Amino acid sequence: LHLDADATAARFERIMALGQAFGSSSSTLYANTSAVMDADNWMRVFALNVLVGLADTYNNGLAHNIQLYVRPSDRKVLLFPWDQDHAFYYGPTASIYGAGSHRLAAIINLPINRRLYAGHLRHLCQTAFTNAFLDPVINHLNSPAVADKSQYAAPFRTYVTNRRNYVLSQLNSQFPAVPFAITTNAGADFTVEQ
């Protein structure tokens, strides 16, 4: 087997650039990571991981189990959910930022990423991470046709309820709603020339 070192390095260039960006100083961390990673994608994947209490993944317990992909159109590194077998491991009141034991915690904590992350948590709690959405799936996986696991349905439904409520309470306290108001011209109608 012959490996062309230059060709191999070129194939992994963006992954290596990601690793270098992760090692950036605090003052350059945002610029360097946003140049190489799709931060919106990363924040959404980790929001999902934290919602389901996933333990066996980067930044939330163990230091492995991530799947990276370089998008051809802009060469940004995307993160795919991977190895979800330790879901529902952390309790419903576990940190909404994960265990934070890796460099990604600092990247999530950057103000723009923190807002993206909170937005994804809120959106998931309003759409897919609800009992209305997940209970039919839980019930199906709990049905005798799939397996005799009747003891699992209630704890999963309860976990979804309690985790969702806790995450929303944390978001509401950390990111309070700001009422929308038009203050120009004391809120009265006005016209301007184009």
GROMACS .gro file of C-alpha atoms in nm:
model
  194
    1LEU     CA    1   0.000   0.000   0.000
    2HIS     CA    2   0.140   0.336  -0.103
    3LEU     CA    3   0.006   0.655   0.049
    4ASP     CA    4   0.087   0.986  -0.110
    5ALA     CA    5   0.157   1.209   0.189
    6ASP     CA    6   0.078   1.530   0.000
    7ALA     CA    7  -0.255   1.395  -0.126
    8THR     CA    8  -0.349   1.268   0.221
    9ALA     CA    9  -0.257   1.602   0.380
   10ALA     CA   10  -0.464   1.788   0.121
   11ARG     CA   11  -0.766   1.569   0.197
   12PHE     CA   12  -0.746   1.650   0.567
   13GLU     CA   13  -0.632   2.011   0.535
   14ARG     CA   14  -0.964   2.159   0.657
   15ILE     CA   15  -0.985   1.917   0.950
   16MET     CA   16  -0.632   2.013   1.052
   17ALA     CA   17  -0.726   2.381   1.013
   18LEU     CA   18  -1.020   2.319   1.244
   19GLY     CA   19  -0.790   2.170   1.507
   20GLN     CA   20  -0.559   2.469   1.478
   21ALA     CA   21  -0.853   2.709   1.508
   22PHE     CA   22  -0.969   2.530   1.824
   23GLY     CA   23  -0.628   2.603   1.972
   24SER     CA   24  -0.653   2.977   1.908
   25SER     CA   25  -0.610   3.235   2.181
   26SER     CA   26  -0.918   3.398   2.330
   27SER     CA   27  -0.870   3.710   2.118
   28THR     CA   28  -0.868   3.520   1.786
   29LEU     CA   29  -1.090   3.224   1.873
   30TYR     CA   30  -1.405   3.354   1.705
   31ALA     CA   31  -1.234   3.474   1.386
   32ASN     CA   32  -1.035   3.154   1.345
   33THR     CA   33  -1.315   2.909   1.420
   34SER     CA   34  -1.578   3.092   1.214
   35ALA     CA   35  -1.341   3.085   0.917
   36VAL     CA   36  -1.327   2.706   0.914
   37MET     CA   37  -1.641   2.569   1.084
   38ASP     CA   38  -2.012   2.619   1.025
   39ALA     CA   39  -2.084   2.746   1.376
   40ASP     CA   40  -2.462   2.741   1.326
   41ASN     CA   41  -2.446   2.369   1.242
   42TRP     CA   42  -2.218   2.294   1.538
   43MET     CA   43  -2.442   2.484   1.782
   44ARG     CA   44  -2.752   2.297   1.661
   45VAL     CA   45  -2.592   1.952   1.688
   46PHE     CA   46  -2.464   2.022   2.039
   47ALA     CA   47  -2.799   2.170   2.140
   48LEU     CA   48  -2.959   1.841   2.038
   49ASN     CA   49  -2.690   1.639   2.219
   50VAL     CA   50  -2.745   1.836   2.540
   51LEU     CA   51  -3.124   1.813   2.519
   52VAL     CA   52  -3.115   1.434   2.501
   53GLY     CA   53  -2.852   1.409   2.775
   54LEU     CA   54  -2.598   1.244   2.547
   55ALA     CA   55  -2.287   1.146   2.742
   56ASP     CA   56  -2.068   0.965   2.493
   57THR     CA   57  -1.971   1.260   2.275
   58TYR     CA   58  -1.722   1.544   2.250
   59ASN     CA   59  -1.781   1.825   2.503
   60ASN     CA   60  -2.039   1.628   2.694
   61GLY     CA   61  -1.848   1.359   2.871
   62LEU     CA   62  -1.610   1.164   2.656
   63ALA     CA   63  -1.358   1.324   2.420
   64HIS     CA   64  -1.452   1.135   2.109
   65ASN     CA   65  -1.748   1.037   1.894
   66ILE     CA   66  -1.784   1.321   1.652
   67GLN     CA   67  -1.834   1.294   1.279
   68LEU     CA   68  -1.684   1.573   1.067
   69TYR     CA   69  -1.762   1.658   0.706
   70VAL     CA   70  -1.611   1.927   0.486
   71ARG     CA   71  -1.884   2.089   0.278
   72PRO     CA   72  -1.753   2.119  -0.078
   73SER     CA   73  -1.927   2.450  -0.157
   74ASP     CA   74  -1.747   2.662   0.105
   75ARG     CA   75  -1.509   2.408   0.267
   76LYS     CA   76  -1.659   2.472   0.611
   77VAL     CA   77  -1.640   2.181   0.852
   78LEU     CA   78  -1.980   2.046   0.954
   79LEU     CA   79  -2.057   1.828   1.251
   80PHE     CA   80  -2.293   1.531   1.224
   81PRO     CA   81  -2.459   1.362   1.522
   82TRP     CA   82  -2.273   1.041   1.591
   83ASP     CA   83  -2.291   0.751   1.838
   84GLN     CA   84  -2.615   0.836   2.014
   85ASP     CA   85  -2.622   0.523   2.231
   86HIS     CA   86  -2.565   0.711   2.558
   87ALA     CA   87  -2.867   0.939   2.523
   88PHE     CA   88  -3.077   1.014   2.833
   89TYR     CA   89  -2.767   0.957   3.047
   90TYR     CA   90  -2.755   1.296   3.218
   91GLY     CA   91  -3.044   1.402   3.437
   92PRO     CA   92  -3.313   1.647   3.328
   93THR     CA   93  -3.149   1.930   3.524
   94ALA     CA   94  -2.798   1.884   3.382
   95SER     CA   95  -2.626   2.194   3.248
   96ILE     CA   96  -2.769   2.331   2.925
   97TYR     CA   97  -2.409   2.378   2.807
   98GLY     CA   98  -2.302   2.018   2.853
   99ALA     CA   99  -2.013   1.901   3.063
  100GLY     CA  100  -1.796   2.163   2.896
  101SER     CA  101  -1.483   1.961   2.946
  102HIS     CA  102  -1.331   2.036   2.607
  103ARG     CA  103  -1.232   2.336   2.395
  104LEU     CA  104  -1.576   2.352   2.238
  105ALA     CA  105  -1.709   2.496   2.566
  106ALA     CA  106  -1.507   2.814   2.501
  107ILE     CA  107  -1.636   2.827   2.142
  108ILE     CA  108  -1.998   2.787   2.255
  109ASN     CA  109  -1.941   3.060   2.513
  110LEU     CA  110  -1.845   3.320   2.251
  111PRO     CA  111  -2.134   3.573   2.251
  112ILE     CA  112  -2.250   3.517   1.893
  113ASN     CA  113  -2.228   3.138   1.929
  114ARG     CA  114  -2.400   3.147   2.266
  115ARG     CA  115  -2.697   3.325   2.107
  116LEU     CA  116  -2.702   3.074   1.819
  117TYR     CA  117  -2.686   2.789   2.067
  118ALA     CA  118  -2.965   2.930   2.286
  119GLY     CA  119  -3.177   2.988   1.976
  120HIS     CA  120  -3.135   2.626   1.870
  121LEU     CA  121  -3.219   2.499   2.218
  122ARG     CA  122  -3.535   2.712   2.220
  123HIS     CA  123  -3.633   2.609   1.867
  124LEU     CA  124  -3.584   2.238   1.939
  125CYS     CA  125  -3.789   2.273   2.261
  126GLN     CA  126  -4.070   2.431   2.059
  127THR     CA  127  -4.065   2.177   1.775
  128ALA     CA  128  -3.900   1.835   1.789
  129PHE     CA  129  -3.815   1.803   2.158
  130THR     CA  130  -4.172   1.801   2.284
  131ASN     CA  131  -4.394   1.526   2.414
  132ALA     CA  132  -4.641   1.593   2.133
  133PHE     CA  133  -4.368   1.512   1.880
  134LEU     CA  134  -4.174   1.241   2.065
  135ASP     CA  135  -4.442   1.044   2.251
  136PRO     CA  136  -4.564   0.867   1.933
  137VAL     CA  137  -4.204   0.761   1.863
  138ILE     CA  138  -4.154   0.648   2.223
  139ASN     CA  139  -4.483   0.459   2.212
  140HIS     CA  140  -4.389   0.290   1.885
  141LEU     CA  141  -4.048   0.184   2.014
  142ASN     CA  142  -4.221   0.059   2.326
  143SER     CA  143  -4.486  -0.143   2.140
  144PRO     CA  144  -4.488  -0.523   2.169
  145ALA     CA  145  -4.435  -0.545   1.792
  146VAL     CA  146  -4.093  -0.386   1.838
  147ALA     CA  147  -3.995  -0.534   2.171
  148ASP     CA  148  -4.136  -0.597   2.515
  149LYS     CA  149  -3.998  -0.290   2.683
  150SER     CA  150  -4.309  -0.149   2.850
  151GLN     CA  151  -4.109  -0.032   3.150
  152TYR     CA  152  -3.919   0.222   2.936
  153ALA     CA  153  -4.194   0.440   2.789
  154ALA     CA  154  -4.298   0.634   3.098
  155PRO     CA  155  -3.942   0.732   3.204
  156PHE     CA  156  -3.861   0.856   2.853
  157ARG     CA  157  -4.182   1.059   2.831
  158THR     CA  158  -4.114   1.203   3.176
  159TYR     CA  159  -3.753   1.282   3.083
  160VAL     CA  160  -3.865   1.476   2.774
  161THR     CA  161  -4.115   1.676   2.981
  162ASN     CA  162  -3.875   1.752   3.264
  163ARG     CA  163  -3.572   1.822   3.045
  164ARG     CA  164  -3.767   2.052   2.815
  165ASN     CA  165  -3.913   2.244   3.110
  166TYR     CA  166  -3.572   2.281   3.273
  167VAL     CA  167  -3.398   2.396   2.954
  168LEU     CA  168  -3.671   2.652   2.880
  169SER     CA  169  -3.653   2.783   3.238
  170GLN     CA  170  -3.275   2.825   3.204
  171LEU     CA  171  -3.312   3.001   2.871
  172ASN     CA  172  -3.579   3.233   3.008
  173SER     CA  173  -3.359   3.330   3.302
  174GLN     CA  174  -3.037   3.367   3.102
  175PHE     CA  175  -3.190   3.520   2.790
  176PRO     CA  176  -3.499   3.711   2.908
  177ALA     CA  177  -3.739   3.824   2.641
  178VAL     CA  178  -3.702   4.185   2.542
  179PRO     CA  179  -4.034   4.344   2.449
  180PHE     CA  180  -4.042   4.489   2.101
  181ALA     CA  181  -4.113   4.860   2.082
  182ILE     CA  182  -4.077   5.133   1.822
  183THR     CA  183  -3.952   5.442   1.998
  184THR     CA  184  -3.892   5.664   1.697
  185ASN     CA  185  -4.144   5.950   1.689
  186ALA     CA  186  -4.276   5.822   2.023
  187GLY     CA  187  -4.413   5.517   1.846
  188ALA     CA  188  -4.652   5.721   1.629
  189ASP     CA  189  -4.676   5.671   1.253
  190PHE     CA  190  -4.448   5.882   1.036
  191THR     CA  191  -4.335   5.902   0.675
  192VAL     CA  192  -3.999   5.961   0.520
  193GLU     CA  193  -3.888   6.045   0.169
  194GLN     CA  194  -3.712   5.769  -0.022
   0.00000   0.00000   0.00000
